[in-house]
Amino acid sequence: MAKSYKEIMNDITTFIFDVDGVLTDGSVFVSNEGEMLRTMNIRDGYAMKAAIESGYNVCIISGGSNEGVRVRLKNLGITDIHLGTPDKVKTFKEYTAVNGIKSEQVLYMGDDIPDYHVMKLVGLPTCPQDSSPEIKTISKYISHVKGGKGAVRDVIEQVMKVQGKWMGYFDAKYD
């Protein structure tokens, strides 16, 4: 019998996220100078920081390339940031090999076709509520939250709660 997504969460050590449609709502604001601006949810950032400080690996693999996004992610403490990635499967395989991470230890959240093939390789493929039908079909967990609106917080919080680390992180910070 296949494991439920909650059971799989016990094995997760690594979170990998796409950017557009996952950490953002997929909208792009274009300035008069042609700069593409995105918005990110502060709660997603808080959860990623909590995950890193609790010992989880957090990695970003995105086809998009925006230095503002890179700065935001670095400020959260994320060091494994792969932007402008044409081949997400290759980047995923290199990242896991270099860091000694097994595929079944990875939760990947994607939202659209460029995430499809890498999501087929991980232990827990997940997606925001407003993802493409193809991605929803292969996801073992579909967040009740849309991309850029807290879907990343949703999956991180669930994994940390299943593993008994969510409130422990905050208790340790304030002891």
Short mmCIF file of N, CA and C in Angstrom, two decimals, residues 15-174:
data_model
loop_
_atom_site.label_atom_id
_atom_site.label_comp_id
_atom_site.label_asym_id
_atom_site.label_seq_id
_atom_site.Cartn_x
_atom_site.Cartn_y
_atom_site.Cartn_z
N PHE A 15 13.68 20.77 1.02
CA PHE A 15 12.60 21.46 0.30
C PHE A 15 13.20 22.10 -0.95
N ILE A 16 12.59 21.85 -2.10
CA ILE A 16 12.99 22.53 -3.33
C ILE A 16 11.76 23.23 -3.88
N PHE A 17 11.94 24.50 -4.21
CA PHE A 17 10.82 25.31 -4.70
C PHE A 17 11.15 25.97 -6.03
N ASP A 18 10.15 26.03 -6.88
CA ASP A 18 10.16 26.88 -8.06
C ASP A 18 9.86 28.30 -7.56
N VAL A 19 10.04 29.29 -8.39
CA VAL A 19 9.75 30.67 -7.99
C VAL A 19 8.40 31.13 -8.53
N ASP A 20 8.32 31.37 -9.83
CA ASP A 20 7.10 31.94 -10.40
C ASP A 20 5.95 30.96 -10.34
N GLY A 21 4.87 31.37 -9.68
CA GLY A 21 3.70 30.51 -9.49
C GLY A 21 3.74 29.72 -8.20
N VAL A 22 4.87 29.72 -7.52
CA VAL A 22 5.01 29.02 -6.23
C VAL A 22 5.34 30.05 -5.14
N LEU A 23 6.50 30.67 -5.25
CA LEU A 23 6.87 31.74 -4.32
C LEU A 23 6.23 33.07 -4.70
N THR A 24 5.76 33.16 -5.94
CA THR A 24 5.01 34.34 -6.40
C THR A 24 3.67 33.84 -6.92
N ASP A 25 2.77 34.77 -7.19
CA ASP A 25 1.47 34.37 -7.74
C ASP A 25 1.51 34.23 -9.26
N GLY A 26 2.70 34.36 -9.82
CA GLY A 26 2.87 34.21 -11.26
C GLY A 26 2.72 35.51 -12.03
N SER A 27 2.33 36.57 -11.32
CA SER A 27 2.21 37.88 -11.97
C SER A 27 3.57 38.53 -12.10
N VAL A 28 3.74 39.29 -13.15
CA VAL A 28 4.97 40.06 -13.33
C VAL A 28 4.56 41.50 -13.62
N PHE A 29 5.08 42.42 -12.83
CA PHE A 29 4.87 43.84 -13.08
C PHE A 29 6.09 44.34 -13.85
N VAL A 30 5.84 44.99 -14.95
CA VAL A 30 6.93 45.46 -15.79
C VAL A 30 7.05 46.98 -15.62
N SER A 31 8.23 47.43 -15.18
CA SER A 31 8.45 48.86 -14.99
C SER A 31 8.68 49.53 -16.35
N ASN A 32 8.68 50.86 -16.36
CA ASN A 32 8.96 51.61 -17.59
C ASN A 32 10.32 51.28 -18.16
N GLU A 33 11.24 50.87 -17.28
CA GLU A 33 12.60 50.51 -17.71
C GLU A 33 12.69 49.06 -18.19
N GLY A 34 11.58 48.32 -18.11
CA GLY A 34 11.57 46.93 -18.56
C GLY A 34 11.91 45.94 -17.46
N GLU A 35 12.13 46.41 -16.25
CA GLU A 35 12.43 45.49 -15.14
C GLU A 35 11.16 44.74 -14.75
N MET A 36 11.29 43.42 -14.57
CA MET A 36 10.15 42.61 -14.18
C MET A 36 10.15 42.43 -12.66
N LEU A 37 9.11 42.92 -12.02
CA LEU A 37 9.01 42.89 -10.56
C LEU A 37 7.98 41.85 -10.13
N ARG A 38 8.29 41.17 -9.02
CA ARG A 38 7.40 40.15 -8.49
C ARG A 38 7.11 40.45 -7.02
N THR A 39 6.04 39.87 -6.51
CA THR A 39 5.76 39.96 -5.08
C THR A 39 5.87 38.57 -4.47
N MET A 40 6.35 38.54 -3.23
CA MET A 40 6.47 37.28 -2.50
C MET A 40 5.78 37.43 -1.15
N ASN A 41 5.28 36.32 -0.65
CA ASN A 41 4.56 36.31 0.62
C ASN A 41 5.55 36.26 1.78
N ILE A 42 5.39 37.17 2.72
CA ILE A 42 6.30 37.27 3.86
C ILE A 42 6.25 36.01 4.73
N ARG A 43 5.09 35.36 4.80
CA ARG A 43 4.96 34.14 5.60
C ARG A 43 5.71 32.96 4.97
N ASP A 44 5.75 32.93 3.64
CA ASP A 44 6.56 31.92 2.97
C ASP A 44 8.02 32.10 3.35
N GLY A 45 8.47 33.36 3.33
CA GLY A 45 9.85 33.65 3.68
C GLY A 45 10.17 33.27 5.12
N TYR A 46 9.25 33.57 6.01
CA TYR A 46 9.44 33.24 7.43
C TYR A 46 9.56 31.73 7.61
N ALA A 47 8.73 30.97 6.91
CA ALA A 47 8.77 29.51 7.02
C ALA A 47 10.07 28.94 6.43
N MET A 48 10.53 29.51 5.31
CA MET A 48 11.78 29.02 4.72
C MET A 48 12.94 29.28 5.68
N LYS A 49 12.96 30.45 6.30
CA LYS A 49 14.00 30.78 7.28
C LYS A 49 13.93 29.81 8.47
N ALA A 50 12.73 29.52 8.95
CA ALA A 50 12.56 28.57 10.06
C ALA A 50 13.06 27.19 9.67
N ALA A 51 12.78 26.77 8.45
CA ALA A 51 13.23 25.45 7.98
C ALA A 51 14.75 25.38 7.95
N ILE A 52 15.38 26.41 7.40
CA ILE A 52 16.85 26.44 7.32
C ILE A 52 17.45 26.40 8.73
N GLU A 53 16.93 27.22 9.60
CA GLU A 53 17.46 27.28 10.97
C GLU A 53 17.17 26.01 11.77
N SER A 54 16.22 25.20 11.29
CA SER A 54 15.91 23.92 11.94
C SER A 54 16.68 22.76 11.32
N GLY A 55 17.56 23.06 10.35
CA GLY A 55 18.42 22.03 9.79
C GLY A 55 17.98 21.44 8.46
N TYR A 56 16.92 21.93 7.89
CA TYR A 56 16.48 21.43 6.58
C TYR A 56 17.29 22.10 5.48
N ASN A 57 17.41 21.41 4.35
CA ASN A 57 17.97 22.00 3.15
C ASN A 57 16.84 22.71 2.42
N VAL A 58 17.11 23.93 1.95
CA VAL A 58 16.15 24.66 1.14
C VAL A 58 16.86 25.09 -0.13
N CYS A 59 16.31 24.71 -1.25
CA CYS A 59 16.91 24.97 -2.55
C CYS A 59 15.86 25.58 -3.48
N ILE A 60 16.30 26.47 -4.33
CA ILE A 60 15.43 27.09 -5.33
C ILE A 60 15.93 26.67 -6.71
N ILE A 61 15.02 26.17 -7.54
CA ILE A 61 15.34 25.85 -8.93
C ILE A 61 14.27 26.52 -9.79
N SER A 62 14.68 27.51 -10.56
CA SER A 62 13.73 28.28 -11.36
C SER A 62 14.27 28.55 -12.75
N GLY A 63 13.39 28.53 -13.71
CA GLY A 63 13.77 28.90 -15.06
C GLY A 63 13.93 30.40 -15.21
N GLY A 64 13.24 31.15 -14.35
CA GLY A 64 13.32 32.60 -14.40
C GLY A 64 14.61 33.11 -13.77
N SER A 65 14.98 34.29 -14.19
CA SER A 65 16.22 34.88 -13.67
C SER A 65 15.96 36.34 -13.30
N ASN A 66 16.04 36.64 -12.01
CA ASN A 66 15.80 38.00 -11.55
C ASN A 66 16.68 38.24 -10.34
N GLU A 67 17.52 39.25 -10.40
CA GLU A 67 18.45 39.51 -9.30
C GLU A 67 17.73 39.95 -8.03
N GLY A 68 16.59 40.60 -8.14
CA GLY A 68 15.81 40.96 -6.96
C GLY A 68 15.35 39.73 -6.21
N VAL A 69 14.95 38.71 -6.94
CA VAL A 69 14.54 37.44 -6.34
C VAL A 69 15.74 36.82 -5.62
N ARG A 70 16.90 36.82 -6.27
CA ARG A 70 18.11 36.25 -5.67
C ARG A 70 18.45 36.97 -4.36
N VAL A 71 18.37 38.29 -4.35
CA VAL A 71 18.67 39.06 -3.14
C VAL A 71 17.71 38.70 -2.02
N ARG A 72 16.41 38.64 -2.33
CA ARG A 72 15.40 38.29 -1.33
C ARG A 72 15.69 36.91 -0.73
N LEU A 73 15.99 35.94 -1.58
CA LEU A 73 16.23 34.57 -1.10
C LEU A 73 17.51 34.49 -0.28
N LYS A 74 18.56 35.18 -0.71
CA LYS A 74 19.81 35.20 0.07
C LYS A 74 19.58 35.82 1.44
N ASN A 75 18.77 36.86 1.50
CA ASN A 75 18.48 37.51 2.78
C ASN A 75 17.74 36.59 3.74
N LEU A 76 17.08 35.57 3.21
CA LEU A 76 16.41 34.58 4.05
C LEU A 76 17.37 33.49 4.52
N GLY A 77 18.59 33.50 3.99
CA GLY A 77 19.57 32.49 4.37
C GLY A 77 19.67 31.33 3.39
N ILE A 78 18.99 31.44 2.25
CA ILE A 78 19.05 30.37 1.25
C ILE A 78 20.33 30.55 0.44
N THR A 79 21.11 29.49 0.39
CA THR A 79 22.38 29.55 -0.34
C THR A 79 22.33 28.78 -1.66
N ASP A 80 21.42 27.84 -1.77
CA ASP A 80 21.31 27.03 -2.98
C ASP A 80 20.21 27.61 -3.87
N ILE A 81 20.60 28.58 -4.68
CA ILE A 81 19.67 29.31 -5.54
C ILE A 81 20.10 29.11 -7.00
N HIS A 82 19.26 28.44 -7.76
CA HIS A 82 19.56 28.16 -9.16
C HIS A 82 18.51 28.85 -10.03
N LEU A 83 18.84 30.06 -10.49
CA LEU A 83 17.93 30.83 -11.34
C LEU A 83 18.39 30.73 -12.79
N GLY A 84 17.46 30.91 -13.72
CA GLY A 84 17.80 30.81 -15.13
C GLY A 84 18.18 29.40 -15.53
N THR A 85 17.54 28.43 -14.89
CA THR A 85 17.87 27.01 -15.10
C THR A 85 17.03 26.43 -16.24
N PRO A 86 17.66 26.11 -17.37
CA PRO A 86 16.90 25.54 -18.48
C PRO A 86 16.54 24.07 -18.28
N ASP A 87 17.32 23.34 -17.48
CA ASP A 87 17.11 21.90 -17.28
C ASP A 87 17.01 21.63 -15.78
N LYS A 88 15.79 21.63 -15.26
CA LYS A 88 15.58 21.45 -13.83
C LYS A 88 15.97 20.05 -13.35
N VAL A 89 15.79 19.05 -14.20
CA VAL A 89 16.16 17.68 -13.83
C VAL A 89 17.67 17.59 -13.62
N LYS A 90 18.44 18.14 -14.53
CA LYS A 90 19.90 18.12 -14.41
C LYS A 90 20.34 18.85 -13.13
N THR A 91 19.78 20.02 -12.88
CA THR A 91 20.13 20.78 -11.68
C THR A 91 19.76 20.01 -10.43
N PHE A 92 18.57 19.39 -10.42
CA PHE A 92 18.12 18.59 -9.28
C PHE A 92 19.09 17.43 -9.02
N LYS A 93 19.46 16.71 -10.06
CA LYS A 93 20.36 15.56 -9.91
C LYS A 93 21.73 15.99 -9.40
N GLU A 94 22.25 17.09 -9.92
CA GLU A 94 23.54 17.61 -9.45
C GLU A 94 23.45 18.04 -7.98
N TYR A 95 22.41 18.77 -7.63
CA TYR A 95 22.23 19.26 -6.26
C TYR A 95 22.13 18.10 -5.27
N THR A 96 21.32 17.10 -5.57
CA THR A 96 21.16 15.98 -4.64
C THR A 96 22.43 15.14 -4.55
N ALA A 97 23.11 14.95 -5.67
CA ALA A 97 24.35 14.17 -5.66
C ALA A 97 25.43 14.87 -4.83
N VAL A 98 25.63 16.14 -5.05
CA VAL A 98 26.66 16.91 -4.32
C VAL A 98 26.37 16.93 -2.82
N ASN A 99 25.09 16.99 -2.45
CA ASN A 99 24.72 17.11 -1.04
C ASN A 99 24.34 15.78 -0.38
N GLY A 100 24.46 14.68 -1.12
CA GLY A 100 24.16 13.36 -0.55
C GLY A 100 22.72 13.21 -0.12
N ILE A 101 21.81 13.75 -0.91
CA ILE A 101 20.37 13.71 -0.60
C ILE A 101 19.71 12.66 -1.48
N LYS A 102 18.90 11.80 -0.86
CA LYS A 102 18.14 10.80 -1.61
C LYS A 102 16.85 11.45 -2.13
N SER A 103 16.42 11.03 -3.29
CA SER A 103 15.21 11.60 -3.91
C SER A 103 14.00 11.51 -2.99
N GLU A 104 13.89 10.42 -2.24
CA GLU A 104 12.72 10.25 -1.37
C GLU A 104 12.72 11.20 -0.17
N GLN A 105 13.83 11.88 0.05
CA GLN A 105 13.92 12.87 1.13
C GLN A 105 13.52 14.27 0.69
N VAL A 106 13.13 14.41 -0.59
CA VAL A 106 12.87 15.73 -1.17
C VAL A 106 11.39 16.00 -1.35
N LEU A 107 10.96 17.16 -0.88
CA LEU A 107 9.66 17.73 -1.20
C LEU A 107 9.94 18.81 -2.25
N TYR A 108 9.29 18.71 -3.40
CA TYR A 108 9.44 19.70 -4.46
C TYR A 108 8.07 20.31 -4.69
N MET A 109 8.01 21.64 -4.71
CA MET A 109 6.77 22.32 -5.04
C MET A 109 6.94 23.06 -6.36
N GLY A 110 6.14 22.67 -7.33
CA GLY A 110 6.11 23.32 -8.63
C GLY A 110 4.68 23.59 -9.03
N ASP A 111 4.52 24.33 -10.11
CA ASP A 111 3.16 24.72 -10.50
C ASP A 111 2.82 24.53 -11.96
N ASP A 112 3.83 24.26 -12.80
CA ASP A 112 3.54 24.23 -14.23
C ASP A 112 4.46 23.23 -14.95
N ILE A 113 4.24 23.06 -16.23
CA ILE A 113 4.91 22.05 -17.04
C ILE A 113 6.44 22.00 -16.88
N PRO A 114 7.16 23.13 -16.76
CA PRO A 114 8.61 23.02 -16.59
C PRO A 114 9.03 22.26 -15.31
N ASP A 115 8.12 22.10 -14.36
CA ASP A 115 8.41 21.37 -13.12
C ASP A 115 8.06 19.88 -13.21
N TYR A 116 7.33 19.50 -14.23
CA TYR A 116 6.76 18.16 -14.33
C TYR A 116 7.80 17.03 -14.17
N HIS A 117 8.84 17.05 -14.97
CA HIS A 117 9.79 15.92 -14.98
C HIS A 117 10.59 15.81 -13.68
N VAL A 118 10.96 16.93 -13.09
CA VAL A 118 11.68 16.85 -11.82
C VAL A 118 10.75 16.40 -10.70
N MET A 119 9.49 16.80 -10.76
CA MET A 119 8.54 16.37 -9.73
C MET A 119 8.32 14.87 -9.75
N LYS A 120 8.47 14.24 -10.91
CA LYS A 120 8.32 12.79 -11.01
C LYS A 120 9.45 12.04 -10.30
N LEU A 121 10.54 12.74 -9.97
CA LEU A 121 11.72 12.11 -9.37
C LEU A 121 11.75 12.18 -7.85
N VAL A 122 10.94 13.02 -7.23
CA VAL A 122 11.07 13.28 -5.80
C VAL A 122 10.12 12.44 -4.95
N GLY A 123 10.42 12.38 -3.66
CA GLY A 123 9.58 11.63 -2.73
C GLY A 123 8.22 12.25 -2.54
N LEU A 124 8.15 13.59 -2.50
CA LEU A 124 6.88 14.25 -2.25
C LEU A 124 6.68 15.44 -3.19
N PRO A 125 6.10 15.17 -4.38
CA PRO A 125 5.77 16.26 -5.28
C PRO A 125 4.52 16.99 -4.77
N THR A 126 4.60 18.30 -4.68
CA THR A 126 3.50 19.11 -4.17
C THR A 126 3.29 20.30 -5.09
N CYS A 127 2.13 20.94 -4.94
CA CYS A 127 1.86 22.12 -5.77
C CYS A 127 0.87 23.04 -5.08
N PRO A 128 0.87 24.32 -5.47
CA PRO A 128 -0.15 25.25 -5.00
C PRO A 128 -1.52 24.89 -5.57
N GLN A 129 -2.54 25.40 -4.97
CA GLN A 129 -3.93 25.13 -5.36
C GLN A 129 -4.22 25.53 -6.80
N ASP A 130 -3.57 26.57 -7.30
CA ASP A 130 -3.88 27.08 -8.64
C ASP A 130 -2.88 26.61 -9.71
N SER A 131 -2.32 25.44 -9.53
CA SER A 131 -1.36 24.88 -10.49
C SER A 131 -2.05 24.32 -11.72
N SER A 132 -1.24 24.03 -12.74
CA SER A 132 -1.78 23.45 -13.97
C SER A 132 -2.32 22.05 -13.70
N PRO A 133 -3.30 21.61 -14.49
CA PRO A 133 -3.87 20.27 -14.28
C PRO A 133 -2.84 19.15 -14.34
N GLU A 134 -1.86 19.26 -15.22
CA GLU A 134 -0.84 18.22 -15.34
C GLU A 134 -0.03 18.09 -14.05
N ILE A 135 0.26 19.19 -13.42
CA ILE A 135 1.03 19.19 -12.17
C ILE A 135 0.17 18.66 -11.02
N LYS A 136 -1.09 19.05 -10.99
CA LYS A 136 -1.99 18.53 -9.95
C LYS A 136 -2.11 17.02 -10.04
N THR A 137 -2.11 16.49 -11.25
CA THR A 137 -2.26 15.04 -11.45
C THR A 137 -1.11 14.26 -10.83
N ILE A 138 0.11 14.78 -10.87
CA ILE A 138 1.26 14.03 -10.33
C ILE A 138 1.61 14.42 -8.89
N SER A 139 0.94 15.42 -8.33
CA SER A 139 1.24 15.86 -6.97
C SER A 139 0.60 14.93 -5.94
N LYS A 140 1.39 14.60 -4.92
CA LYS A 140 0.86 13.78 -3.83
C LYS A 140 0.17 14.66 -2.79
N TYR A 141 0.45 15.97 -2.87
CA TYR A 141 -0.25 16.93 -2.01
C TYR A 141 -0.48 18.20 -2.80
N ILE A 142 -1.72 18.67 -2.81
CA ILE A 142 -2.08 19.94 -3.43
C ILE A 142 -2.48 20.87 -2.29
N SER A 143 -1.71 21.95 -2.13
CA SER A 143 -2.00 22.91 -1.06
C SER A 143 -3.38 23.52 -1.27
N HIS A 144 -4.01 23.88 -0.18
CA HIS A 144 -5.29 24.59 -0.25
C HIS A 144 -5.06 26.08 -0.55
N VAL A 145 -3.78 26.47 -0.64
CA VAL A 145 -3.39 27.87 -0.82
C VAL A 145 -2.81 28.06 -2.23
N LYS A 146 -3.06 29.22 -2.82
CA LYS A 146 -2.52 29.54 -4.14
C LYS A 146 -1.04 29.91 -4.06
N GLY A 147 -0.37 29.81 -5.20
CA GLY A 147 1.03 30.21 -5.29
C GLY A 147 1.20 31.69 -4.94
N GLY A 148 2.26 31.99 -4.19
CA GLY A 148 2.53 33.36 -3.79
C GLY A 148 1.65 33.86 -2.66
N LYS A 149 0.78 33.01 -2.17
CA LYS A 149 -0.17 33.41 -1.12
C LYS A 149 0.00 32.59 0.16
N GLY A 150 1.10 31.83 0.25
CA GLY A 150 1.35 31.05 1.46
C GLY A 150 1.42 29.54 1.24
N ALA A 151 1.46 29.08 0.00
CA ALA A 151 1.54 27.64 -0.27
C ALA A 151 2.85 27.04 0.24
N VAL A 152 3.93 27.81 0.14
CA VAL A 152 5.23 27.34 0.64
C VAL A 152 5.19 27.21 2.16
N ARG A 153 4.62 28.18 2.83
CA ARG A 153 4.45 28.11 4.29
C ARG A 153 3.63 26.88 4.66
N ASP A 154 2.58 26.62 3.90
CA ASP A 154 1.71 25.47 4.16
C ASP A 154 2.51 24.17 4.20
N VAL A 155 3.33 23.90 3.17
CA VAL A 155 4.03 22.62 3.13
C VAL A 155 5.17 22.55 4.14
N ILE A 156 5.87 23.65 4.35
CA ILE A 156 6.95 23.63 5.35
C ILE A 156 6.37 23.42 6.74
N GLU A 157 5.33 24.14 7.06
CA GLU A 157 4.71 24.01 8.38
C GLU A 157 4.20 22.58 8.59
N GLN A 158 3.58 22.00 7.58
CA GLN A 158 3.08 20.63 7.73
C GLN A 158 4.21 19.63 7.98
N VAL A 159 5.30 19.73 7.21
CA VAL A 159 6.43 18.82 7.41
C VAL A 159 7.01 18.99 8.81
N MET A 160 7.23 20.23 9.20
CA MET A 160 7.82 20.47 10.52
C MET A 160 6.89 20.02 11.64
N LYS A 161 5.60 20.15 11.47
CA LYS A 161 4.65 19.67 12.49
C LYS A 161 4.67 18.15 12.56
N VAL A 162 4.65 17.47 11.41
CA VAL A 162 4.69 16.00 11.38
C VAL A 162 5.95 15.50 12.08
N GLN A 163 7.06 16.22 11.89
CA GLN A 163 8.33 15.82 12.49
C GLN A 163 8.52 16.40 13.90
N GLY A 164 7.52 17.09 14.43
CA GLY A 164 7.58 17.63 15.78
C GLY A 164 8.55 18.79 15.95
N LYS A 165 8.81 19.56 14.88
CA LYS A 165 9.80 20.63 14.92
C LYS A 165 9.22 22.03 14.82
N TRP A 166 7.94 22.17 14.46
CA TRP A 166 7.39 23.50 14.19
C TRP A 166 7.44 24.40 15.42
N MET A 167 6.72 24.08 16.44
CA MET A 167 6.71 24.94 17.64
C MET A 167 8.02 24.85 18.40
N GLY A 168 8.72 23.74 18.28
CA GLY A 168 10.03 23.61 18.91
C GLY A 168 11.01 24.66 18.41
N TYR A 169 10.91 24.97 17.12
CA TYR A 169 11.76 26.01 16.54
C TYR A 169 11.50 27.34 17.23
N PHE A 170 10.25 27.69 17.40
CA PHE A 170 9.90 28.99 18.00
C PHE A 170 10.17 28.99 19.49
N ASP A 171 9.92 27.87 20.17
CA ASP A 171 10.21 27.78 21.60
C ASP A 171 11.70 27.98 21.85
N ALA A 172 12.53 27.37 21.02
CA ALA A 172 13.99 27.49 21.19
C ALA A 172 14.46 28.92 20.95
N LYS A 173 13.82 29.61 20.03
CA LYS A 173 14.21 31.00 19.73
C LYS A 173 13.94 31.93 20.90
N TYR A 174 12.94 31.61 21.69
CA TYR A 174 12.53 32.54 22.74
C TYR A 174 12.80 32.04 24.15
#
